[in-house]
Coordinates of C-alpha atoms in Angstrom, one line a residue:
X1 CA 79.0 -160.9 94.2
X2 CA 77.9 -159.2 90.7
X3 CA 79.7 -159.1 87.9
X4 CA 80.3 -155.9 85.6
X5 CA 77.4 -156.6 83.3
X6 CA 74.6 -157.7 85.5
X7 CA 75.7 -153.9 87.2
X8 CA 75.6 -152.4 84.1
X9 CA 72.0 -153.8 83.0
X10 CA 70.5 -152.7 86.3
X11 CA 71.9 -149.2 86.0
X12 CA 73.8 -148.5 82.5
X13 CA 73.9 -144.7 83.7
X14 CA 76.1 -144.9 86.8
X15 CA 79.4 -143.5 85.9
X16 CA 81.0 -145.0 88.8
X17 CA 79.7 -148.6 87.6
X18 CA 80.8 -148.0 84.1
X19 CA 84.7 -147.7 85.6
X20 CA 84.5 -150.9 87.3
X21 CA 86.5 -154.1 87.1
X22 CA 85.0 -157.2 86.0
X23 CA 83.8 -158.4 89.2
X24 CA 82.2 -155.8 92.1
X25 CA 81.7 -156.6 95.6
X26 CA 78.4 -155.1 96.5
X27 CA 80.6 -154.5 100.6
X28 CA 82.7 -152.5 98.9
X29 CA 79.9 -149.9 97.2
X30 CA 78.1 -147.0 99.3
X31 CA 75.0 -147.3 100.5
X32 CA 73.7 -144.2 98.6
X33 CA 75.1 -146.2 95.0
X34 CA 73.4 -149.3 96.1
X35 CA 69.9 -147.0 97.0
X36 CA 70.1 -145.1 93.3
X37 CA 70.7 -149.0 92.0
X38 CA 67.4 -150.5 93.3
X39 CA 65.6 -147.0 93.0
X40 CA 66.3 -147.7 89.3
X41 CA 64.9 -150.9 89.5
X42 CA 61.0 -150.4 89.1
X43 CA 58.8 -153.9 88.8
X44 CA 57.9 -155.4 92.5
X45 CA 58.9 -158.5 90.9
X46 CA 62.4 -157.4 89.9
X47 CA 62.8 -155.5 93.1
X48 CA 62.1 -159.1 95.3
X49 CA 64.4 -160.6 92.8
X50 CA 67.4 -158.3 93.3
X51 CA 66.7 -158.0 97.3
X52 CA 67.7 -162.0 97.0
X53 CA 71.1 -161.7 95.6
X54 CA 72.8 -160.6 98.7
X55 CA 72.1 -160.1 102.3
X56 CA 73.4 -156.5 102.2
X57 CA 70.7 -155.6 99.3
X58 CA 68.3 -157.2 101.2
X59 CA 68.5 -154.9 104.1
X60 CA 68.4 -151.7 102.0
X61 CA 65.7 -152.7 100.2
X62 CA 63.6 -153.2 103.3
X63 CA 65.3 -150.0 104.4
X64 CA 63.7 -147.8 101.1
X65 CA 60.7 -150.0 99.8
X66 CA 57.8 -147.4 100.4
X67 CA 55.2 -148.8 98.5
X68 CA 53.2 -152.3 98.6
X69 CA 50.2 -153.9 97.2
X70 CA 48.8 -157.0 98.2
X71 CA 45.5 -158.7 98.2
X72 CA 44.5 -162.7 97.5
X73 CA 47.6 -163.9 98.0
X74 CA 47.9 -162.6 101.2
X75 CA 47.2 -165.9 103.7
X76 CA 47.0 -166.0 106.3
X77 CA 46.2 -162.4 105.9
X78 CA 46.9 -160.5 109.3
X79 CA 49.7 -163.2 110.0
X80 CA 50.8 -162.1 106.3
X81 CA 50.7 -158.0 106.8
X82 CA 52.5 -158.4 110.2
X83 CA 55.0 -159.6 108.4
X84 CA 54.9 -157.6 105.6
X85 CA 55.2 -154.2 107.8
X86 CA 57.6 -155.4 110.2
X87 CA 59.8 -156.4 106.8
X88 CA 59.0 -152.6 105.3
X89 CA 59.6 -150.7 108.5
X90 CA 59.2 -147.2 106.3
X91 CA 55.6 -148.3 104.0
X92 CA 54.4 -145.0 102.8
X93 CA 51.7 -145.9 100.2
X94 CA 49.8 -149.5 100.6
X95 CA 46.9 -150.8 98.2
X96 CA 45.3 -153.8 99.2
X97 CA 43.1 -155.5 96.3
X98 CA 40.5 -158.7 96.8
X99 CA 39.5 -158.4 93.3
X100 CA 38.6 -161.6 91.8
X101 CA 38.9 -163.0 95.5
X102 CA 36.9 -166.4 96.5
X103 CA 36.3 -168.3 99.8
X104 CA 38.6 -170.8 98.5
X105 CA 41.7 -168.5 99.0
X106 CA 41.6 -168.1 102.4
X107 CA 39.9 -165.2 104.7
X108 CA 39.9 -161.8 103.6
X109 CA 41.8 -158.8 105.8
X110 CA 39.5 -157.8 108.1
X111 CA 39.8 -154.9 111.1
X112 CA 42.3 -156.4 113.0
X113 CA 44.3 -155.8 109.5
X114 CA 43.6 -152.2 109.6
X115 CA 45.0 -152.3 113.5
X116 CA 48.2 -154.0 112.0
X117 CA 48.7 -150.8 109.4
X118 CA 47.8 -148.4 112.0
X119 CA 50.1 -150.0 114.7
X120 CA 53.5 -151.0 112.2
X121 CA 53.4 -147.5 109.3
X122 CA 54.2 -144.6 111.0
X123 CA 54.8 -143.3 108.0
X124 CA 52.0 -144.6 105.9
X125 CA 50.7 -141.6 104.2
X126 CA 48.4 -143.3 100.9
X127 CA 45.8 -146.1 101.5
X128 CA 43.4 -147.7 99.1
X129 CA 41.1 -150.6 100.0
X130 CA 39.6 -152.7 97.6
X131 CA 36.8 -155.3 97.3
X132 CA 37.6 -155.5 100.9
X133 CA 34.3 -156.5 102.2
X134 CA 35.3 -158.1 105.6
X135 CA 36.4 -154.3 106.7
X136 CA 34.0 -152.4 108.9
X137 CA 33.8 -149.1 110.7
X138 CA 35.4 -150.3 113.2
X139 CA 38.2 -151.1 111.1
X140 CA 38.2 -147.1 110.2
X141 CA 38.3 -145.7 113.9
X142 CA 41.6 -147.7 114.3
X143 CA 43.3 -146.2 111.3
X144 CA 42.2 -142.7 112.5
X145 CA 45.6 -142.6 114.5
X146 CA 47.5 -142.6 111.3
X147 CA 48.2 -138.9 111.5
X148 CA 50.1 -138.9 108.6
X149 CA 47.8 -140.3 106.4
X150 CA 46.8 -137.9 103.5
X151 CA 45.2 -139.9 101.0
X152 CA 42.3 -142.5 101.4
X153 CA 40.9 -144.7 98.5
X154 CA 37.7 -147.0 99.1
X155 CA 36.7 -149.4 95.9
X156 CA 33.6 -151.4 97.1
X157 CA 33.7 -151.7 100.7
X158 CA 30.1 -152.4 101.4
X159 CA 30.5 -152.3 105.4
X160 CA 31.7 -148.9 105.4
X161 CA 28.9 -146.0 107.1
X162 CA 28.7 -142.9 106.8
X163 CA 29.7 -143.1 110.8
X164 CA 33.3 -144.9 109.8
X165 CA 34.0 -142.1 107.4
X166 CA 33.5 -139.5 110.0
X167 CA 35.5 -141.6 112.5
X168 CA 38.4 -141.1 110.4
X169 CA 38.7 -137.9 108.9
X170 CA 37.8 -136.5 112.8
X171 CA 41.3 -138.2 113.6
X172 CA 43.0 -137.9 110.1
X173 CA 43.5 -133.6 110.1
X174 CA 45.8 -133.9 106.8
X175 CA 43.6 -135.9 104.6
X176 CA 43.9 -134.4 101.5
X177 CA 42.3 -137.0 98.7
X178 CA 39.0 -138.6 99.9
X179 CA 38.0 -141.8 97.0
X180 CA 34.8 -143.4 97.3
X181 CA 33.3 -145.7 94.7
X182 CA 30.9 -148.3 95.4
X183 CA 30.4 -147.5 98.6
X184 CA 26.6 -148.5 99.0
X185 CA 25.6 -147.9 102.6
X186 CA 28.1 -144.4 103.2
X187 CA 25.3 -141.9 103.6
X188 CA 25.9 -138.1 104.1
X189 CA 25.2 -137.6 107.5
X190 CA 27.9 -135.3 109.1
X191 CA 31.1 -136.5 107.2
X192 CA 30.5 -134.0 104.5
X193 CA 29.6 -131.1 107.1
X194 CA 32.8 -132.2 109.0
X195 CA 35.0 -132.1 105.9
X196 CA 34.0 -128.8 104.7
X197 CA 34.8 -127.2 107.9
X198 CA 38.2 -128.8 107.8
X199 CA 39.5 -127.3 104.6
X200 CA 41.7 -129.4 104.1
X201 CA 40.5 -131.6 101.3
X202 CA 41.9 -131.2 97.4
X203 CA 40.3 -134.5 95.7
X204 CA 37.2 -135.5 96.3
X205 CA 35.9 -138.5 94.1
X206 CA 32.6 -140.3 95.0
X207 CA 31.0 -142.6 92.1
X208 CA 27.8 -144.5 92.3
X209 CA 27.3 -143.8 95.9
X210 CA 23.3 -144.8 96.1
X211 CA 22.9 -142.9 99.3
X212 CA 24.9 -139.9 98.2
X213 CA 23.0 -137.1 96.0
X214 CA 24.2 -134.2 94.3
X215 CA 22.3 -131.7 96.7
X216 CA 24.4 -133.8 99.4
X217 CA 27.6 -131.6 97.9
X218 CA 26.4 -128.3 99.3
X219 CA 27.3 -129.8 103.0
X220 CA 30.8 -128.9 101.6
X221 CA 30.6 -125.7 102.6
X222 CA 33.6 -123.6 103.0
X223 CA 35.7 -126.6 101.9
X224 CA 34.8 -125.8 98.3
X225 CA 38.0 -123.3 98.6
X226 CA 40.7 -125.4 98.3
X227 CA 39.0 -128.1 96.7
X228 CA 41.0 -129.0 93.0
X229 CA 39.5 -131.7 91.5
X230 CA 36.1 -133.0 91.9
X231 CA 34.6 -136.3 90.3
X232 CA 30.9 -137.2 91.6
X233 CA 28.9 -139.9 89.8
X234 CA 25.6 -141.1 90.1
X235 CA 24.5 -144.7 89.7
X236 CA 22.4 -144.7 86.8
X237 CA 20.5 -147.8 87.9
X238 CA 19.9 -146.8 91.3
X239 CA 19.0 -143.5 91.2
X240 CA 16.2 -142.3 93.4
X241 CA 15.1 -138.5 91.9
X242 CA 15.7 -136.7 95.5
X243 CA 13.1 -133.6 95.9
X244 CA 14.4 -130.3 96.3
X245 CA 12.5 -128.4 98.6
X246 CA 12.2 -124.5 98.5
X247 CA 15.0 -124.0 101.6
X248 CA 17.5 -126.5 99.4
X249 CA 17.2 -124.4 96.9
X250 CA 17.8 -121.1 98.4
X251 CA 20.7 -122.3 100.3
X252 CA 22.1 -123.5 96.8
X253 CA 21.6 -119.9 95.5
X254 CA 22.2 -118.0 98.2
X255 CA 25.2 -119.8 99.6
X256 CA 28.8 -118.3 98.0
X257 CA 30.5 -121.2 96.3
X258 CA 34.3 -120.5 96.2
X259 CA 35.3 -122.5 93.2
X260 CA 38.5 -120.2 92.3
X261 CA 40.9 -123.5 93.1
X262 CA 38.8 -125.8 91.1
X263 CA 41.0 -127.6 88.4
X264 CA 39.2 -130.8 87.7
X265 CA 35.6 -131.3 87.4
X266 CA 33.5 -134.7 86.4
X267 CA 30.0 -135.3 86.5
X268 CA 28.3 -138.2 85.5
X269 CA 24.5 -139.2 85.1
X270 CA 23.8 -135.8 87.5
X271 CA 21.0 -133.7 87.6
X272 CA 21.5 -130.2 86.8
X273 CA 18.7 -128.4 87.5
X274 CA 18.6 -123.9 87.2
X275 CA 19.4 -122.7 90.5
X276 CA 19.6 -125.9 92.3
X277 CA 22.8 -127.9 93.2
X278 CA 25.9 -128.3 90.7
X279 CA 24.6 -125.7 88.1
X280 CA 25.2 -123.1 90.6
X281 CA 28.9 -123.8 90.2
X282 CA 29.6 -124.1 86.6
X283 CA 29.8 -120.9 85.8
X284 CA 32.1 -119.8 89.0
X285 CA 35.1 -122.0 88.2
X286 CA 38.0 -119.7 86.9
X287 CA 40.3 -121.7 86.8
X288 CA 38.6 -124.9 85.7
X289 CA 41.2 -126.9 82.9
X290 CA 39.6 -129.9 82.9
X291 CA 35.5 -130.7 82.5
X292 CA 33.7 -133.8 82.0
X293 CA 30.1 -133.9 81.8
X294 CA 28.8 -137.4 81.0
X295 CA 25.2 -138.1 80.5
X296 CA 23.9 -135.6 82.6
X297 CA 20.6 -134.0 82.7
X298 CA 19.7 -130.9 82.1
X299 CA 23.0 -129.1 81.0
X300 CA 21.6 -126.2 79.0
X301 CA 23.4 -123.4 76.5
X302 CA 23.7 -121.1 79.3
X303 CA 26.1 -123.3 81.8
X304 CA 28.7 -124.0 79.2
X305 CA 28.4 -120.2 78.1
X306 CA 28.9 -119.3 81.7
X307 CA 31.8 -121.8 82.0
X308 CA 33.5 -120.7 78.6
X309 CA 33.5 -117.3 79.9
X310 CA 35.0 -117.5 83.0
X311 CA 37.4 -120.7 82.9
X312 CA 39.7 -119.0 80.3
X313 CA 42.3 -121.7 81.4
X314 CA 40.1 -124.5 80.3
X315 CA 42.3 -127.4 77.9
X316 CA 39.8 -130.0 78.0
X317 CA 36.5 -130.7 77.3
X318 CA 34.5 -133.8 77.4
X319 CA 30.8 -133.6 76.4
X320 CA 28.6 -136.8 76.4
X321 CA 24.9 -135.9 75.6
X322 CA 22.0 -137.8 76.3
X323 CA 19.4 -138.6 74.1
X324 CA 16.8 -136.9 75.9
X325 CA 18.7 -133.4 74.4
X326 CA 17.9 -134.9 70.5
X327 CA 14.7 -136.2 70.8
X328 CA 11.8 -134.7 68.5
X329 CA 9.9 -133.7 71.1
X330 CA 12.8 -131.5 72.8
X331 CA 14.0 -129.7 69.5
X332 CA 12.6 -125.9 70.5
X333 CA 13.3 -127.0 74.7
X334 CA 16.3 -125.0 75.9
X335 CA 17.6 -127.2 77.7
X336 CA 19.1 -128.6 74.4
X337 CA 22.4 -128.0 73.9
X338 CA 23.5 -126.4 70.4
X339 CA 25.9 -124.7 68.7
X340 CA 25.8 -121.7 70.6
X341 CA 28.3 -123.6 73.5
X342 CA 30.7 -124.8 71.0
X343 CA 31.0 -121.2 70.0
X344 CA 31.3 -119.7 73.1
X345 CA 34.0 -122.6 73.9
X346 CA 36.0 -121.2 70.8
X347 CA 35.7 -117.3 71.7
X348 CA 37.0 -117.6 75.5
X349 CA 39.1 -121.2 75.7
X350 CA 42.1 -119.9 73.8
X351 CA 44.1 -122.7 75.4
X352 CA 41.6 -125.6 74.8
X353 CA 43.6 -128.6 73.2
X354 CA 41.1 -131.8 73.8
X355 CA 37.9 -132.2 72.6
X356 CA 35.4 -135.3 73.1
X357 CA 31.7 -135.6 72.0
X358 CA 30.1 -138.4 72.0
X359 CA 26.0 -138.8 71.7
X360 CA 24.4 -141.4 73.6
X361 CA 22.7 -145.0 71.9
X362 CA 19.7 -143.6 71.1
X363 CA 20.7 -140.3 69.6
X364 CA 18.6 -139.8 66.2
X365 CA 20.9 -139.0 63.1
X366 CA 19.1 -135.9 62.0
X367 CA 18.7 -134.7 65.4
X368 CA 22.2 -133.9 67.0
X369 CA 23.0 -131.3 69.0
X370 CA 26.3 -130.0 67.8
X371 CA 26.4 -129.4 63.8
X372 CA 29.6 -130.2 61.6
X373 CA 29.9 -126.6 61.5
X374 CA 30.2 -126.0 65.3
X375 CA 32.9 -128.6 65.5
X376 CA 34.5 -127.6 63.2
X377 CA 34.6 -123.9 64.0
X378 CA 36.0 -125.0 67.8
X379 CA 39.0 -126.9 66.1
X380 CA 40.0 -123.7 63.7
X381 CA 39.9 -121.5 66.5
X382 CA 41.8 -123.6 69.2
X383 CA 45.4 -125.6 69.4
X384 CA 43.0 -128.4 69.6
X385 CA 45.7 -131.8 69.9
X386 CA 43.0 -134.6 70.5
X387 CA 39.9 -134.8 69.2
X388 CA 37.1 -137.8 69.4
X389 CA 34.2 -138.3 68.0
X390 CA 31.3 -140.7 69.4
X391 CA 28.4 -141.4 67.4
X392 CA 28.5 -138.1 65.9
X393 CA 26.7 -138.8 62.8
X394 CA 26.6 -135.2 61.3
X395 CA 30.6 -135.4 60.8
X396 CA 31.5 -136.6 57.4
X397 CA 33.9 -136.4 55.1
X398 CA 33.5 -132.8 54.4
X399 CA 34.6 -132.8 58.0
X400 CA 37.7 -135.1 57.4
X401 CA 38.6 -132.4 54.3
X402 CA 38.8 -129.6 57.1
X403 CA 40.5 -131.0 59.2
X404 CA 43.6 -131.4 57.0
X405 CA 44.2 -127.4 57.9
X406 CA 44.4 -128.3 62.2
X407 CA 47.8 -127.6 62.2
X408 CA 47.9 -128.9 66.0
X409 CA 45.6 -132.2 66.2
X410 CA 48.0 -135.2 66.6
X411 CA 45.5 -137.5 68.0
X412 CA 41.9 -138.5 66.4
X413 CA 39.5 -140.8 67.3
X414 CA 36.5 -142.0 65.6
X415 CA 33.9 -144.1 67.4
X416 CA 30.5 -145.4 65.7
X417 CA 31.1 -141.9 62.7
X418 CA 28.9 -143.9 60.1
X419 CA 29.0 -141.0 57.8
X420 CA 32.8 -141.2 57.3
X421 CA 34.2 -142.9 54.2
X422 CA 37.1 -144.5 52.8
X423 CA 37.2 -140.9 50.9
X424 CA 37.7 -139.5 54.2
X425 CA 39.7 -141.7 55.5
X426 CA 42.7 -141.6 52.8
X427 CA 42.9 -137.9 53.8
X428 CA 44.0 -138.9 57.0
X429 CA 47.5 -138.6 55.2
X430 CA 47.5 -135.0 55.0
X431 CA 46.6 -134.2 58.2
X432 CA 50.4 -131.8 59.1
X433 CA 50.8 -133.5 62.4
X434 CA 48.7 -136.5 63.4
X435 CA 50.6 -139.4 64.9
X436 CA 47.8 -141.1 66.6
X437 CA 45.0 -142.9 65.2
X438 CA 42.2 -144.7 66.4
X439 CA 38.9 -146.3 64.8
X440 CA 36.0 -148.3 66.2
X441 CA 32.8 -149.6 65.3
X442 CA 33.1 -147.0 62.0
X443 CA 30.6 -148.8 59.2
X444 CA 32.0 -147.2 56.0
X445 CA 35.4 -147.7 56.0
X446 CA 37.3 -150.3 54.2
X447 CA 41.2 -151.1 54.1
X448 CA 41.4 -148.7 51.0
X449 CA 40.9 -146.4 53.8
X450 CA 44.0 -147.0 55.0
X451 CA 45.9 -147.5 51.8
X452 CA 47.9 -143.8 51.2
X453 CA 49.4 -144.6 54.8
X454 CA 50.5 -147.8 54.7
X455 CA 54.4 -147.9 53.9
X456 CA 54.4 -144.3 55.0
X457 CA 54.9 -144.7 58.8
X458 CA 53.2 -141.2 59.0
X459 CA 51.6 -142.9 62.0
X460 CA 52.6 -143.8 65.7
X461 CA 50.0 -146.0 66.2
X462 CA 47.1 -146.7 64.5
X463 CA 44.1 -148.7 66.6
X464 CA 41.5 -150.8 64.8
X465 CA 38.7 -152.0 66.6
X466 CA 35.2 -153.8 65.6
X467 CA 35.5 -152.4 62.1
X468 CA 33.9 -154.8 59.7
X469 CA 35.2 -153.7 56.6
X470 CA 38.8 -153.9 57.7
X471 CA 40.9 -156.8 57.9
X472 CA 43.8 -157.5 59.8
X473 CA 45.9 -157.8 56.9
X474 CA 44.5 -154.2 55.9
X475 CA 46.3 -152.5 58.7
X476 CA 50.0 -154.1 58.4
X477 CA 52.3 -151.4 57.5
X478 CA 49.8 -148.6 58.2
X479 CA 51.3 -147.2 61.5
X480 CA 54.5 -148.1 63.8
X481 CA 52.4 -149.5 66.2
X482 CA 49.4 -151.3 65.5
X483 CA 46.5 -152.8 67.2
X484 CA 43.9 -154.5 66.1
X485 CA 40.9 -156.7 67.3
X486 CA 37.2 -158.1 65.6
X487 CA 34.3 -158.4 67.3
X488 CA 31.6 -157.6 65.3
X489 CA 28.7 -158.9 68.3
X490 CA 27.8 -155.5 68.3
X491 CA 25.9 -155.4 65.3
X492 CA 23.5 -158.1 66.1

């Protein structure tokens, strides 16, 4: 039995509730009422709470619960899932976590798990595994007889081969969203060669892979067509510089790439080299809206002209530059990057609206790719709504001035911007529509900085973070919201 208000907590905007006496048997409501009630009801926690109340709840729940995520606390573990999936007879989406796990919990899931999903979820369509370090191809081949399944997420599963990856997508024809991260001994093999003669995959994601290169990506093939988002990333610490022979490269140039689906593209710590590998691509994406190149080598003028020109679409941007681009040395090698892409960003990304650059640690001062100037120009000339900074030491205060005229920015975020004062900072209260603030690691402000906002509310939220010249007390009042921490290790 519940009474009126508990009802009315769990789902104030049922009409039918509303109308209700002062005490409700949940026999005498319809199934579909008592559905939209715990459908409303979104925490696991609260969800487990409610399906104790009543026997009746109980059963729907188990009836409609779709998703479940388990991991250390699940021990015995296969004695556990059984259990688990013959509770949630219609699981659609499981995520099954051993982060943090130790021996002292109890045994980790291991194959004969992956036989219990494979056997008990007809329905399961969305699986991630991670940290799961007892799985094992094996464990793959069993779960290629979920037919169903679309999605597949590996985080850290050092068993895994390249042969257990190919096991499953040979028996999974709908896999749509292929994650792996961590994955150290998944070479390329014929997965890849497999996968791009499916067509089938939209979201491919594979991040510090050590046995996985980006000349590996050409094995795509065809699949590059209906491929959306694409987010490849290259252990920095591991990397082994792979040499591209003469055919490698021709089949790179002389293979057609069909970017046209291409939404979503992230690169980290790659090697983009002309005419070999990813650089062959950047410039065929049309309609490209989001890119994120982060500390990758060898990204000259050229590629983002090329991109700017055709990915008209394009609304984000996220630039992170390594050193290598500033250094003395480099300052007449093309490869730098320079104003020249900032422009070209401006003329042909009319609906660009976030903007991040950030230079790397060892960037020198005087040496930085992108001038004030350029920045500046790309904010005047697009609806640009975010903007951050990183260790952009060439923006200043004359930079802060200008940016009182961006009619659209509404979030700004300055990290390690040395040149920035409190003189810059007080204008931060006419800025026409800025409701999100955030500062880190920023050496010349103060809490005068902050003074012409405090009292105002002008701000949402306002995030201060390892700023030494601003004191917890300093920030009260400035914002709606606001967060603060001090750790000033950084510095020494």
């Amino acid at each position: 039995m519940w009474n009126k208000e508990t009802i009315k907590e769990v789902v104030a905007n049922v009409p039918l509730l509303r109308q209700e006496a002062n005490l409700v048997s949940m026999d005498d409501l319809p199934d579909q009422l008592v559905w939209d009630i715990l459908s409303r009801v979104k925490k696991t926690v609260d969800k487990n709470s409610a399906s104790l109340a009543c026997k009746r709840i109980y059963e729907l729940d188990n009836e409609q619960r779709q998703s479940l995520r388990v991991g250390c606390g699940l021990d015995p573990a296969n004695q556990a899932l059984t259990s688990l999936c013959n509770r949630f007879p219609n699981l659609v989406k499981v995520e099954i976590t051993y982060a943090g796990w130790m021996s002292k919990l109890g045994k980790q899931l291991d194959d004969q798990g992956l036989v219990i999903l494979a056997s008990n979820c007809p329905s399961l369509t969305d699986l991630t595994l991670s940290y799961c370090t007892f799985i094992t191809d094996v464990g793959l081949r069993h779960l290629a007889s979920c037919s169903k399944l679309s999605s597949l997420k590996l985080n850290f599963t050092p068993r895994i081969t390249g042969c257990g990856i190919l096991s499953l997508v040979v028996g999974c024809k709908n896999l749509t969203i292929l994650h792996l991260i961590r994955c150290l001994n998944v070479t390329s093999v014929e997965w890849l060669e497999y996968i791009g003669k499916m067509e089938t995959l939209e979201d491919l994601s594979i991040k510090n892979c050590r046995a996985l290169g980006e000349g590996d990506l050409i094995k795509l093939g065809s699949s590059w067509r209906k491929l959306k988002r694409l987010q490849f990333e290259v252990d920095a610490n591991y990397r082994y510089m792979k040499v591209y022979d003469r055919l490698a490269v021709d089949r790179w140039q002389k293979q057609w790439i069909p970017c046209e689906s291409m939404l979503e593209l992230s690169l980290v710590n790659c090697i983009i080299s002309p005419g070999r590998g990813l650089a062959c691509m950047l410039g065929k994406c049309k309609n490209l809206e989001k890119i994120h190149l982060d500390m990758c080598v060898g990204v000259r003028d050229c590629d983002i002209i090329g991109l700017a020109k055709k990915s008209s679409n394009l609304r984000s941007v996220s630039l992170q530059v390594p050193s290598d681009f500033s250094l003395p040395p480099l300052m007449n090698n093309p490869l730098r990057l320079t104003d020249e892409s900032l422009k070209a960003l401006a003329q042909n990304c009319s609906l660009l609206e976030s903007v991040r650059i950030s230079f790397s640690d060892g960037e020198f001062p005087s040496f930085s790719s992108f001038t004030q100037n350029g920045i500046l120009n790309l904010i005047q000339r697009c609806p640009i709504r975010e903007l951050a900074l990183d260790h952009v030491y060439s923006f200043n205060d004359v930079g802060m001035e200008a940016l009182c005229s961006a009619q659209n920015l509404e979030t700004l975020e300055l990290v390690r911007c040395q040149e920035i004062s409190d003189e810059g900072l007080q204008l931060v209260s006419q800025f026409p529509r800025l409701c999100t603030l955030r500062l880190k690691k920023c050496l010349g402000v103060s809490d005068d900085g902050l003074n012409p906002v405090v009292g105002t509310y002008k701000l949402e939220f306002l995030a201060v973070e390892d700023c030494p010249q601003i004191s917890e007390r300093g920030v009260l009042g400035a914002a709606r919201s606001v967060s603060f921490r001090q750790d000033l290790s950084w510095m020494y």
